[in-house]
Coordinates of C-alpha atoms (C1' of nucleotides) in Angstrom, one line a residue:
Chain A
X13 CA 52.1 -22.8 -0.9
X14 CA 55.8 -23.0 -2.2
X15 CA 56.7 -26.2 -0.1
X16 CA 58.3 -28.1 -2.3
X17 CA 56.2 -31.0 -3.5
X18 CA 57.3 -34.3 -4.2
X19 CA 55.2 -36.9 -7.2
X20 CA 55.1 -40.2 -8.0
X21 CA 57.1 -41.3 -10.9
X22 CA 55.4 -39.6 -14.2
X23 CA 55.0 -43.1 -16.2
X24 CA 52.9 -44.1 -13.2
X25 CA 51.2 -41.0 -12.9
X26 CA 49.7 -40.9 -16.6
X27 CA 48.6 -44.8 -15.7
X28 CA 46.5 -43.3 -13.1
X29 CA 45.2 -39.9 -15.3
X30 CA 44.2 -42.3 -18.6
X31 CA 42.3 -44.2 -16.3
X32 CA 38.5 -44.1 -17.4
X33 CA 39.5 -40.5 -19.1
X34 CA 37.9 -40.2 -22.8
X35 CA 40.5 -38.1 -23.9
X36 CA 43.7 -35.9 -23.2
X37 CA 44.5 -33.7 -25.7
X38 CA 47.6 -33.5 -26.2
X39 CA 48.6 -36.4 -24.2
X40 CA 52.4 -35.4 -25.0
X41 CA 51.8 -31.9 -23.7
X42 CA 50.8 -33.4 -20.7
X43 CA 53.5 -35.2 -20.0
X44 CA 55.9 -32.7 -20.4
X45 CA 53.6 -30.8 -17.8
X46 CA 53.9 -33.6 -15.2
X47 CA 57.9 -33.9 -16.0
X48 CA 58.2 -30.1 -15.3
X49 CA 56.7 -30.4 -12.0
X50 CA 57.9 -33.6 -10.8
X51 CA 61.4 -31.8 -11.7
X52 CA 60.7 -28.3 -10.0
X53 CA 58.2 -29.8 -7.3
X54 CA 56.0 -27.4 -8.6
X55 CA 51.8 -28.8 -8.9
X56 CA 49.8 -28.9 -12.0
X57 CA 47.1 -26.3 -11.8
X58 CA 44.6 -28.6 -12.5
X59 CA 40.6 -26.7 -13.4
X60 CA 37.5 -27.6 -12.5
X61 CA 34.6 -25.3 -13.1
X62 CA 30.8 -25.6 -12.2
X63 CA 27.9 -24.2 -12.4
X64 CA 26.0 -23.7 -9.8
X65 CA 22.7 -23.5 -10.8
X66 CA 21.7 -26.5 -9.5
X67 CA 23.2 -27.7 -6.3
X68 CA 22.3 -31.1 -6.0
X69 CA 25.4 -32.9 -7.2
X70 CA 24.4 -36.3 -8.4
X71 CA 26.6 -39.2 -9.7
X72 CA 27.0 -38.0 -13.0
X73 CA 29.1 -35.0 -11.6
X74 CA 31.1 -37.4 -10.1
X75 CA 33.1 -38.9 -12.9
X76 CA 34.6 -36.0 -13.4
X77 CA 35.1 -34.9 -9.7
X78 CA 36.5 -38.6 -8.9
X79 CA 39.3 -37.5 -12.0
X80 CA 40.2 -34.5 -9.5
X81 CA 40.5 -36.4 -7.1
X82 CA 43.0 -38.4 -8.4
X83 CA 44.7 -35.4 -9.2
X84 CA 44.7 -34.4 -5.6
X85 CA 46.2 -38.0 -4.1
X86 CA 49.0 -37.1 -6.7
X87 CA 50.0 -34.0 -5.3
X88 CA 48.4 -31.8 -7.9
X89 CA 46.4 -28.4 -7.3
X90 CA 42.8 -28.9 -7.5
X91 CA 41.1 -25.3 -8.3
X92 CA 37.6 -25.9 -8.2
X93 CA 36.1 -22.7 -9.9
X94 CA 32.4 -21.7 -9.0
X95 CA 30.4 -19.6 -11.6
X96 CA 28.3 -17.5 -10.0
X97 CA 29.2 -14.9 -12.7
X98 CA 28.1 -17.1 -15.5
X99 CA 25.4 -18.1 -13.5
X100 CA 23.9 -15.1 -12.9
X101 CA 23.4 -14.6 -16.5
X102 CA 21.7 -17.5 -17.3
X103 CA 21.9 -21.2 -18.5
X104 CA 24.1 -21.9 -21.6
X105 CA 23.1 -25.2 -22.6
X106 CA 19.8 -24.2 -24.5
X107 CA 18.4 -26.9 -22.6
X108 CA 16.0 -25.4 -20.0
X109 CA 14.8 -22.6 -20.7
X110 CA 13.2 -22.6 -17.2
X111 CA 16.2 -22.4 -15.5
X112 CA 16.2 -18.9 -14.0
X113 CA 19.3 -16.1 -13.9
X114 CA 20.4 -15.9 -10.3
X115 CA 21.5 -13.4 -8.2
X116 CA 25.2 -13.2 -7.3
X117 CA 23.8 -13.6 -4.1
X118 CA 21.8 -16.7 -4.9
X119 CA 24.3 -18.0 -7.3
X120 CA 26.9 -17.7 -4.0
X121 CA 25.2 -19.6 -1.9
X122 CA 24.3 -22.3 -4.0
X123 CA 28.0 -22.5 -4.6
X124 CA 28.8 -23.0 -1.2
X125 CA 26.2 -26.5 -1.3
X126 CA 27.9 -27.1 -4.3
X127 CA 31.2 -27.0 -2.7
X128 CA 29.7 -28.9 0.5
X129 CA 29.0 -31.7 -1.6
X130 CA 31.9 -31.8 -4.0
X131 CA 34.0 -32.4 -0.5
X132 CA 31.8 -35.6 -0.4
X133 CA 34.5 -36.8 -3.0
X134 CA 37.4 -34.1 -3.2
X135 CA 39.8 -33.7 -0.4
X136 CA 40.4 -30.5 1.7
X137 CA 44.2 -30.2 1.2
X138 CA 45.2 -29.2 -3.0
X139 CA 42.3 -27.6 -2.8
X140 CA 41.5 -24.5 -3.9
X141 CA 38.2 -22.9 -4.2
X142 CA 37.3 -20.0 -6.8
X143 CA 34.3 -17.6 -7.2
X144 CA 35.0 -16.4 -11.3
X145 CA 32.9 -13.2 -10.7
X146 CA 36.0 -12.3 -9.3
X147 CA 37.7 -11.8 -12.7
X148 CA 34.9 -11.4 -14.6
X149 CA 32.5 -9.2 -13.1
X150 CA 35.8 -6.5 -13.2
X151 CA 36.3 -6.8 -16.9
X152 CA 35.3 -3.9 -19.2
X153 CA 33.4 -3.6 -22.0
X154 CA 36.2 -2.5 -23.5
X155 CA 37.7 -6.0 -22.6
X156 CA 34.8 -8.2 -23.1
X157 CA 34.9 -6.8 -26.9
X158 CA 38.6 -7.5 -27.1
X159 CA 37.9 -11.2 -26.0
X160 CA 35.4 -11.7 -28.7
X161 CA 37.9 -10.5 -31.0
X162 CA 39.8 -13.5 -30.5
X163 CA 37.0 -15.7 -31.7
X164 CA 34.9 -15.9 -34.7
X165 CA 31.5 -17.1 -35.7
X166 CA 32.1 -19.6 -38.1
X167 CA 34.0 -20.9 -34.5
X168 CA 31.2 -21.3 -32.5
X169 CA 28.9 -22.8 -35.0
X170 CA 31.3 -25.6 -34.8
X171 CA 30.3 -26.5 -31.7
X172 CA 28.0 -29.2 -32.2
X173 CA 25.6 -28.1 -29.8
X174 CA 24.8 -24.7 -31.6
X175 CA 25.5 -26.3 -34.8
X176 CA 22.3 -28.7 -34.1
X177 CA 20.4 -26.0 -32.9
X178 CA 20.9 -23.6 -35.5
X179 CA 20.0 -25.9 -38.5
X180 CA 17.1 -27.2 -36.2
X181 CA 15.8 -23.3 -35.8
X182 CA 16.0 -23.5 -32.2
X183 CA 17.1 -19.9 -30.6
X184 CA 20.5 -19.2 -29.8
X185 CA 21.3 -16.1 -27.7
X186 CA 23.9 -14.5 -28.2
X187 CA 25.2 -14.3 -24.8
X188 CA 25.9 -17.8 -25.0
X189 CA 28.7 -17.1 -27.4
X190 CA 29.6 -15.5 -24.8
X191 CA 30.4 -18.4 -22.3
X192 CA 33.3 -20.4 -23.9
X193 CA 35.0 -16.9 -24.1
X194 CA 34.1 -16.2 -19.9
X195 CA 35.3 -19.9 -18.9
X196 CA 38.5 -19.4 -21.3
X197 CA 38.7 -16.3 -18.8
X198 CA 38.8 -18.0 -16.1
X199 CA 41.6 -20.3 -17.2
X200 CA 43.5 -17.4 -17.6
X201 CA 42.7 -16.1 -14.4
X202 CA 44.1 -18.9 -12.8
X203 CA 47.0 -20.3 -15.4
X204 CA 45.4 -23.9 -15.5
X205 CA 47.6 -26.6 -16.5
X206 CA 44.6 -28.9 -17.2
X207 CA 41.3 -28.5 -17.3
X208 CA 38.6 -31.7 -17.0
X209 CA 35.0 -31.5 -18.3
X210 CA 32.5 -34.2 -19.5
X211 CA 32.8 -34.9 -22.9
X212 CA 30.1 -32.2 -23.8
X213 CA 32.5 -29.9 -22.4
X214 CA 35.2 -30.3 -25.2
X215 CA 34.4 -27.5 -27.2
X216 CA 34.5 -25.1 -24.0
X217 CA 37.6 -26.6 -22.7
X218 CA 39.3 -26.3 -26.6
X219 CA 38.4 -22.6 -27.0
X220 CA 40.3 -22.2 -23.2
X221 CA 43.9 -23.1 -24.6
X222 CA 43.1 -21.0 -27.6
X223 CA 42.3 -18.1 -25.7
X224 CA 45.2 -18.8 -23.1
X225 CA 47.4 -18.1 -25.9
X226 CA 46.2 -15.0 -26.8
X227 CA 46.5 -13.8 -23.6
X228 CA 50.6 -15.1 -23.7
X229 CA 49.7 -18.3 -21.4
X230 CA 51.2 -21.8 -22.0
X231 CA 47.9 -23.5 -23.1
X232 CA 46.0 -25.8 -20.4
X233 CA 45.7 -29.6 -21.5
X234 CA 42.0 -30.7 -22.0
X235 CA 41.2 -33.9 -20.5
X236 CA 37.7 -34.7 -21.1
X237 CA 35.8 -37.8 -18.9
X238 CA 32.8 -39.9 -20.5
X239 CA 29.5 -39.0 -20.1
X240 CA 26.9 -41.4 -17.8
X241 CA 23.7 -42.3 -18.9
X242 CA 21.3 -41.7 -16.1
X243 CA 18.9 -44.0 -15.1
X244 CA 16.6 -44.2 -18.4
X245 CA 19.8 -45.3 -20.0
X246 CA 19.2 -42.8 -22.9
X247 CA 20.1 -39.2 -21.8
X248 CA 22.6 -37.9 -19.7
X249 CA 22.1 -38.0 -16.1
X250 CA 21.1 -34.7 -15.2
X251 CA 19.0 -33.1 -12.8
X252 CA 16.6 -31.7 -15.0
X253 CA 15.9 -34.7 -16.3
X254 CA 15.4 -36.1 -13.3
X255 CA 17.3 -39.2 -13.7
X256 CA 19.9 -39.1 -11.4
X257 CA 21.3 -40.1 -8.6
X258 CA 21.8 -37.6 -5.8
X259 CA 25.4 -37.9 -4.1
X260 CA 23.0 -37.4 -0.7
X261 CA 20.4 -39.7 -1.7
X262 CA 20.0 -42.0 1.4
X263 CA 21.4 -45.4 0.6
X264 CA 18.0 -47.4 0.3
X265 CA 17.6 -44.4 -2.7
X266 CA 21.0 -45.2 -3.9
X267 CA 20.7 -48.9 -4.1
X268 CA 17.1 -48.8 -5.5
X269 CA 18.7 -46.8 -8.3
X270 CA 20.9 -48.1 -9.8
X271 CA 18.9 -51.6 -9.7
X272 CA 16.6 -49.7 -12.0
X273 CA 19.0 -48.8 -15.0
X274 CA 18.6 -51.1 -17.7
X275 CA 21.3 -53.7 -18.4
X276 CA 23.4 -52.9 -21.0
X277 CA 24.5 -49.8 -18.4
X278 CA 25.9 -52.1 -15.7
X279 CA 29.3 -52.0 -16.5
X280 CA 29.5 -48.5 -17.0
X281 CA 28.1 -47.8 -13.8
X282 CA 30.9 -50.3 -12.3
X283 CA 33.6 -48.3 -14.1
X284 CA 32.4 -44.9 -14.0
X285 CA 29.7 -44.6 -11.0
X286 CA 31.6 -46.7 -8.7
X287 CA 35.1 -46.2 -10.3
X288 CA 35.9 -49.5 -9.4
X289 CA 39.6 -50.7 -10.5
X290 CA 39.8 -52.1 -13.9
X291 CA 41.0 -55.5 -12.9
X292 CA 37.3 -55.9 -11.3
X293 CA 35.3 -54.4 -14.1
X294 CA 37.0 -56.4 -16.9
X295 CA 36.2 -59.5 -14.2
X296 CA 32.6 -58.5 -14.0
X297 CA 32.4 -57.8 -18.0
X298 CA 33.7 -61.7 -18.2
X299 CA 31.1 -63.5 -16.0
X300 CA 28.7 -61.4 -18.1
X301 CA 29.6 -62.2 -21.2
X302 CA 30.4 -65.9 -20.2
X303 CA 26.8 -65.8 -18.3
X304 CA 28.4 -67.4 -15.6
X305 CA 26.3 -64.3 -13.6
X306 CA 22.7 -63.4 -13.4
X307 CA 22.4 -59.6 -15.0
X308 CA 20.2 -59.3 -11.9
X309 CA 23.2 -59.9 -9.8
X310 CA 25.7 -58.2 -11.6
X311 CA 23.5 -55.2 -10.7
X312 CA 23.2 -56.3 -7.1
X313 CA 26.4 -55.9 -6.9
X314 CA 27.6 -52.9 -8.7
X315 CA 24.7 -50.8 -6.7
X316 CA 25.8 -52.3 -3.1
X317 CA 29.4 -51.1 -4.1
X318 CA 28.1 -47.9 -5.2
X319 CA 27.1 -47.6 -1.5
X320 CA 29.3 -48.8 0.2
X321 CA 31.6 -45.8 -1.4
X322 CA 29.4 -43.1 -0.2
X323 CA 28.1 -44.7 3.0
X324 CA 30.3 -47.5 4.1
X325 CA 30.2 -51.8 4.2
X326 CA 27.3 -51.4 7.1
X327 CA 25.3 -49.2 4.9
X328 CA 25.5 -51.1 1.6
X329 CA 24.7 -54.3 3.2
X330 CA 21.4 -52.7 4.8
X331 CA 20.3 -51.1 1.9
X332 CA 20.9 -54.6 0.1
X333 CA 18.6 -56.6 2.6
X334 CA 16.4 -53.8 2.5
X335 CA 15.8 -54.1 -1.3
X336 CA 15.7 -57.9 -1.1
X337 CA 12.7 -57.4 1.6
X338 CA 10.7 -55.0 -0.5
X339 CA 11.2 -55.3 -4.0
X340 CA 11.8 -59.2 -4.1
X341 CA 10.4 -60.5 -0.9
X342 CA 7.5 -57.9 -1.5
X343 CA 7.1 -57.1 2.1
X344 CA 6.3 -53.9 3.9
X345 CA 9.7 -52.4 4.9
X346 CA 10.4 -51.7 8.6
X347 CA 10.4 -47.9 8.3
X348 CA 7.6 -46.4 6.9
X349 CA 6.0 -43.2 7.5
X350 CA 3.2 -43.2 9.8
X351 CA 0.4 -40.9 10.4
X352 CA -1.7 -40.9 13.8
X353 CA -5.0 -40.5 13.3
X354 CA -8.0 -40.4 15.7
X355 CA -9.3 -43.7 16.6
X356 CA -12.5 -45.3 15.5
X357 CA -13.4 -42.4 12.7
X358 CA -14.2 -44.0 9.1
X359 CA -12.7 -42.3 6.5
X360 CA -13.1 -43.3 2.2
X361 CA -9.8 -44.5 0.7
X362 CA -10.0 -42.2 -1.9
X363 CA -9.6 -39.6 0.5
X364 CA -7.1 -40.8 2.8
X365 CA -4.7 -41.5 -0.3
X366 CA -4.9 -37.9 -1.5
X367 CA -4.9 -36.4 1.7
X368 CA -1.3 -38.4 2.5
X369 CA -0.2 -37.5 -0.9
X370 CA -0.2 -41.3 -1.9
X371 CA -2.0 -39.6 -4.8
X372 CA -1.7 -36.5 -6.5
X373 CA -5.5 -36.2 -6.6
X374 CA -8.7 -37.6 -6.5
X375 CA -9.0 -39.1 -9.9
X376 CA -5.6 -40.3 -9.4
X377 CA -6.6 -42.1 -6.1
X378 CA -9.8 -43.9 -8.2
X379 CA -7.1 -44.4 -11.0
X380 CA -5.3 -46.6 -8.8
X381 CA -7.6 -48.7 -7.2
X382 CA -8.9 -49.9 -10.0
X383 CA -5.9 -50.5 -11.4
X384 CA -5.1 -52.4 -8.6
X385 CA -2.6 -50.5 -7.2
X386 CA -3.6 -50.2 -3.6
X387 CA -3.8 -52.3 -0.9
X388 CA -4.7 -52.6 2.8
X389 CA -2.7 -54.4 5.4
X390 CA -2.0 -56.8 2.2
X391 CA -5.3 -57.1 0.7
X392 CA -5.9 -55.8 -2.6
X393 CA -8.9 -52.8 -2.9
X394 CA -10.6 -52.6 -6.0
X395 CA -13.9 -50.4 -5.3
X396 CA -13.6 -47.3 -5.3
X397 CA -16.1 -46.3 -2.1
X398 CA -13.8 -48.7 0.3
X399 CA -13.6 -47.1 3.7
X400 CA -12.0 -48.0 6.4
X401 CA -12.5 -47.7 9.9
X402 CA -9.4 -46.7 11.9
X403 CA -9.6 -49.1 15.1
X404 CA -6.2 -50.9 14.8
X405 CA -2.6 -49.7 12.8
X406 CA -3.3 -50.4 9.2
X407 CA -0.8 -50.4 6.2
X408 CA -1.6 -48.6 3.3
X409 CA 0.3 -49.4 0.3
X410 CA 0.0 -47.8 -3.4
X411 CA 2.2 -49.6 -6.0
X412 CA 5.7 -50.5 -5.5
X413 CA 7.2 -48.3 -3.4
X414 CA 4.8 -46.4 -1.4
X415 CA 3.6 -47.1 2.2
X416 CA 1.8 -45.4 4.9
X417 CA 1.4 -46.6 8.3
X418 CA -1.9 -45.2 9.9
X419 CA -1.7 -45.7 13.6
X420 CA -5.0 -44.5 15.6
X421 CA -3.6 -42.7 18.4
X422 CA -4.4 -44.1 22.1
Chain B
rG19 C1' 11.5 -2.6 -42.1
rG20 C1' 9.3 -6.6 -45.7
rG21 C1' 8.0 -11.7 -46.5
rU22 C1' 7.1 -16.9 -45.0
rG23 C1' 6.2 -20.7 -41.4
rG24 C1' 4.9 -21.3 -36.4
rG25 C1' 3.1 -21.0 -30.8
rU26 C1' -1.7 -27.4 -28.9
rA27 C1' -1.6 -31.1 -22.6
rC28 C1' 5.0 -33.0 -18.7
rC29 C1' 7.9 -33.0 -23.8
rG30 C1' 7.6 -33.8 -29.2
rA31 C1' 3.7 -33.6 -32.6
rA32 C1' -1.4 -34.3 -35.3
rG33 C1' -6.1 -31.8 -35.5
rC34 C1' -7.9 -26.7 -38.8
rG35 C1' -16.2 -25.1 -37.2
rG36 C1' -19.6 -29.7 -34.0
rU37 C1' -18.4 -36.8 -33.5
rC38 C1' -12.1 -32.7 -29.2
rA39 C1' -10.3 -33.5 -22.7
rA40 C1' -8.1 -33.3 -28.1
rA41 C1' -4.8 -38.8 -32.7
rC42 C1' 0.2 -40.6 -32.4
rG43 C1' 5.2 -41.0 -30.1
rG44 C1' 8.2 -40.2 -25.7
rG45 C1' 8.1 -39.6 -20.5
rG46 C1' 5.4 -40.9 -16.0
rC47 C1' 2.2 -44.2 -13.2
rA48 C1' 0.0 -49.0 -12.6
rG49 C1' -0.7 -54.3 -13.6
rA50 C1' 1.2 -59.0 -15.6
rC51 C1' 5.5 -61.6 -16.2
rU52 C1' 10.6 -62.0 -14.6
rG53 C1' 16.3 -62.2 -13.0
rU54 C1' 15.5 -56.3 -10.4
rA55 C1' 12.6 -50.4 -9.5
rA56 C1' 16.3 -54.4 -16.4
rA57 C1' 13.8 -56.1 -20.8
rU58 C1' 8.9 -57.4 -22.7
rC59 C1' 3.6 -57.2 -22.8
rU60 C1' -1.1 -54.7 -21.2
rG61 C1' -3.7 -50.6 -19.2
rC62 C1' -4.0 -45.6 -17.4
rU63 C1' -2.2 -40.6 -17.8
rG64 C1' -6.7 -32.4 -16.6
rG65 C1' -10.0 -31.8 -12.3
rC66 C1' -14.7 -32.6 -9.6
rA67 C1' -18.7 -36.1 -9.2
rC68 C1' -18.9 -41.2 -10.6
rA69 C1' -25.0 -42.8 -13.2
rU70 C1' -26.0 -39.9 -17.0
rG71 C1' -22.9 -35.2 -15.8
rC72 C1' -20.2 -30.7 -14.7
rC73 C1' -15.8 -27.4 -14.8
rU74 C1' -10.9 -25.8 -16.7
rU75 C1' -7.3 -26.4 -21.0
rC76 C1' -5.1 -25.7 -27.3
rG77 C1' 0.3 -18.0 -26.9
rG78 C1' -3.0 -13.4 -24.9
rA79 C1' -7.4 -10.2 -25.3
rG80 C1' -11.8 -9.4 -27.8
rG81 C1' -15.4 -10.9 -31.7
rU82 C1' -18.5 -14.0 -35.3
rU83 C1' -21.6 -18.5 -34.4
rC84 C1' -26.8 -22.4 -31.6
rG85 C1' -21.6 -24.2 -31.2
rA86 C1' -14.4 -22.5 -31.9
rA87 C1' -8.1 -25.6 -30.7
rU88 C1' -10.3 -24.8 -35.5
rC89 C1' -13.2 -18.5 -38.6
rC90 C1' -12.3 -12.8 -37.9
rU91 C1' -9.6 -8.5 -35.4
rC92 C1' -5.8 -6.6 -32.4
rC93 C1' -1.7 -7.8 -29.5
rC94 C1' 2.6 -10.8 -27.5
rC95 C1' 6.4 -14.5 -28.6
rC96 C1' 9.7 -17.8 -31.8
rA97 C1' 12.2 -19.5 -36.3
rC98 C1' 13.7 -18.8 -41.3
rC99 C1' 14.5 -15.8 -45.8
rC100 C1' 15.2 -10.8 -47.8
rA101 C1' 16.8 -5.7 -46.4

RNA sequence: GGGUGGGUACCGAAGCGGUCAAACGGGGCAGACUGUAAAUCUGCUGGCACAUGCCUUCGGAGGUUCGAAUCCUCCCCCACCCA
């Protein structure tokens, strides 16, 4: 831990940190950070907190992780703090009010997934990973009242996010107060030079260096990374939402994603999704703009390199050919679940498509056929009594995307 | 503690005794088209049966009525204003 570390030139390493950031305030600070350290050897202290709550990590999450990354390949300290404390108290955004408190317990665990995942993009070395019950769940009453000393509530209501909500008359509790003062805390806790967030996170990461003060610290630099759309190109990609993409989604998933944001989001995806250099977005932002490339295309290509980061060349070319065959071709894909049923029985397609969850119910199933949905080894159903006898394999397929093999056992 | 306005389907939001499974918008699903699971257009969007029909749903529990999301009573929850 005090080896000596050696950095790349500072000048150079900015070039690398402005890269797709949103903002670094104060750049200047920074740099005298980085000239510090490349002088003593010393690493940056460089923050990352989550929340556990929810422990699928999707792509949105890693525009931010990518940033620590970076960090990392420079030499820097990576402290990746898990809050299971703040977790277990609730959810802070106002946004779901579904989203349950967890137990320490819980909120552990899912940390753990959390942190399985984030090593999908961070590296093992520079790494340094942080539970902030540690700190918090030991602090007083006493002390808690002390910290909200330091703040006031003319403060908080500038935060946009309770600003909006309190004109609009939507609750706010006042434990969430509470959590810009506990994630100040944990900058503290650990001295953090810089600390990244999304752009939503700029209040939060603000109220950090104030706090550091108080508390005698050098103040952490804020360096905040753009949000991403996800896939409805209108809100941020978030799991609640449900319009994400999962770091673990298989590749097919992957590809088949990000062919489905709308248009104007290509470029961003390129930059931010895929991080790809600059010199290659600007290219890609020129054939666009000079239509010298199909949109379509664009796309193609931007989701097979999105692939090919998580999964490899083999991968993205698979799930390429893969979407060509289904989605343009329209032909049944090679791997598709299959049932065995007995042979010979005849069974009412309304039934078979519920009971193989091709439909959530029976209405549903009618629903479909007549809206022409659903087809039989290619042939388009339209009554809704069709049976079918089960003497040779038959493929089922409802819209798009969904196919069942039914294979009548020997 | 007092006052006012609210709680409606996945979300937002109309409805304010029958014509309400509930307008409209968003989302979702499907179809057409296409350059793709983009965009656009069209349709569908509680369940069961599909022929009429039946059942469950409008914060909760009761009640009035031939009939309630709509009226009454009590309760729970939320926002705002005043203390």
């Amino acid at each position: 831990m005090s080896e000596r570390r050696t950095f790349p030139p500072v000048a150079e390493q900015m070039d690398i940190i402005r890269e797709n950031a949103e903002e670094i305030l104060p750049e200047e600070e920074l740099v005298r950070k980085l000239e510090r350290s490349y002088e003593k050897g010393i690493p940056l202290n460089v923050k990352l907190g989550c929340d556990p709550t929810s422990p699928d990590l999707h792509v949105g999450h890693s525009v931010v992780l990518t940033k620590l990354r970076q960090f990392q390949d420079l030499g820097h300290q990576a402290i990746l703090i898990i809050g299971d404390f703040t977790a277990m108290i609730g959810d802070p955004s106002g946004r779901s009010k579904t989203r349950p408190p967890l137990s320490l317990e819980e909120a552990r665990k899912r940390g753990q997934t959390y942190y399985e995942q984030a090593s999908i993009i961070l590296r093992s070395d520079h790494l340094r990973i942080v539970y902030n019950s540690e700190w918090l769940g030991k602090m007083t009453f006493d002390e808690v009242i002390r910290l909200t000393a330091h703040y006031t509530v003319a403060q908080m209501l500038e935060r946009e996010d309770f600003a909006k909500r309190y004109k609009a008359g939507v609750p706010i509790g006042l434990h969430e107060f509470l959590y810009p003062l506990a994630q100040a805390m944990d900058s503290v806790a650990i001295r953090a030079d810089v600390e990244l967030g999304g752009t939503d996170q700029r209040f939060n990461l603000l109220v950090g260096r104030t706090i550091q003060e108080k508390y005698g610290q050098e103040p952490q630099v804020i360096l905040t990374m753009p949000l991403l759309e996800g896939l409805d190109g209108r809100e941020k990609m978030s799991k609640s939402l449900g319009n994400y993409i999962a770091l673990t989604d298989p590749p097919e998933e992957m590809f088949g994603k990000v062919m489905s944001i709308p248009d104007e989001l290509i470029l961003k995806y390129y930059r931010l999704a895929v991080f790809a250099p600059a010199e290659q977005v600007a290219h890609l932002e020129k054939q666009l703009k000079e239509q010298r490339i199909n949109p379509r295309d664009a796309k193609f290509q931007v989701a097979k390199a999105l692939v090919r980061r998580y999964y490899g060349e083999e991968a993205a070319e698979a799930a390429a050919a893969h979407f060509e065959r289904v989605f343009v071709k329209k032909a049944i894909p090679d791997d598709i679940p299959t049932v065995t049923v007995a042979p010979g029985t005849t069974v009412g397609l309304v039934e078979l498509l519920t009971q193989h969850q091709l439909a959530a119910s029976k209405s549903e199933a009618r629903r479909l056929i007549q809206q022409r949905a659903v087809s039989v080894d290619g042939e388009k159903i339209v009554d809704i009594h069709a049976t079918i006898t089960l003497e040779h394999p038959v493929v089922i397929k409802v819209g798009k995307r969904r196919f069942l093999k039914l294979q009548p056992s020997a």
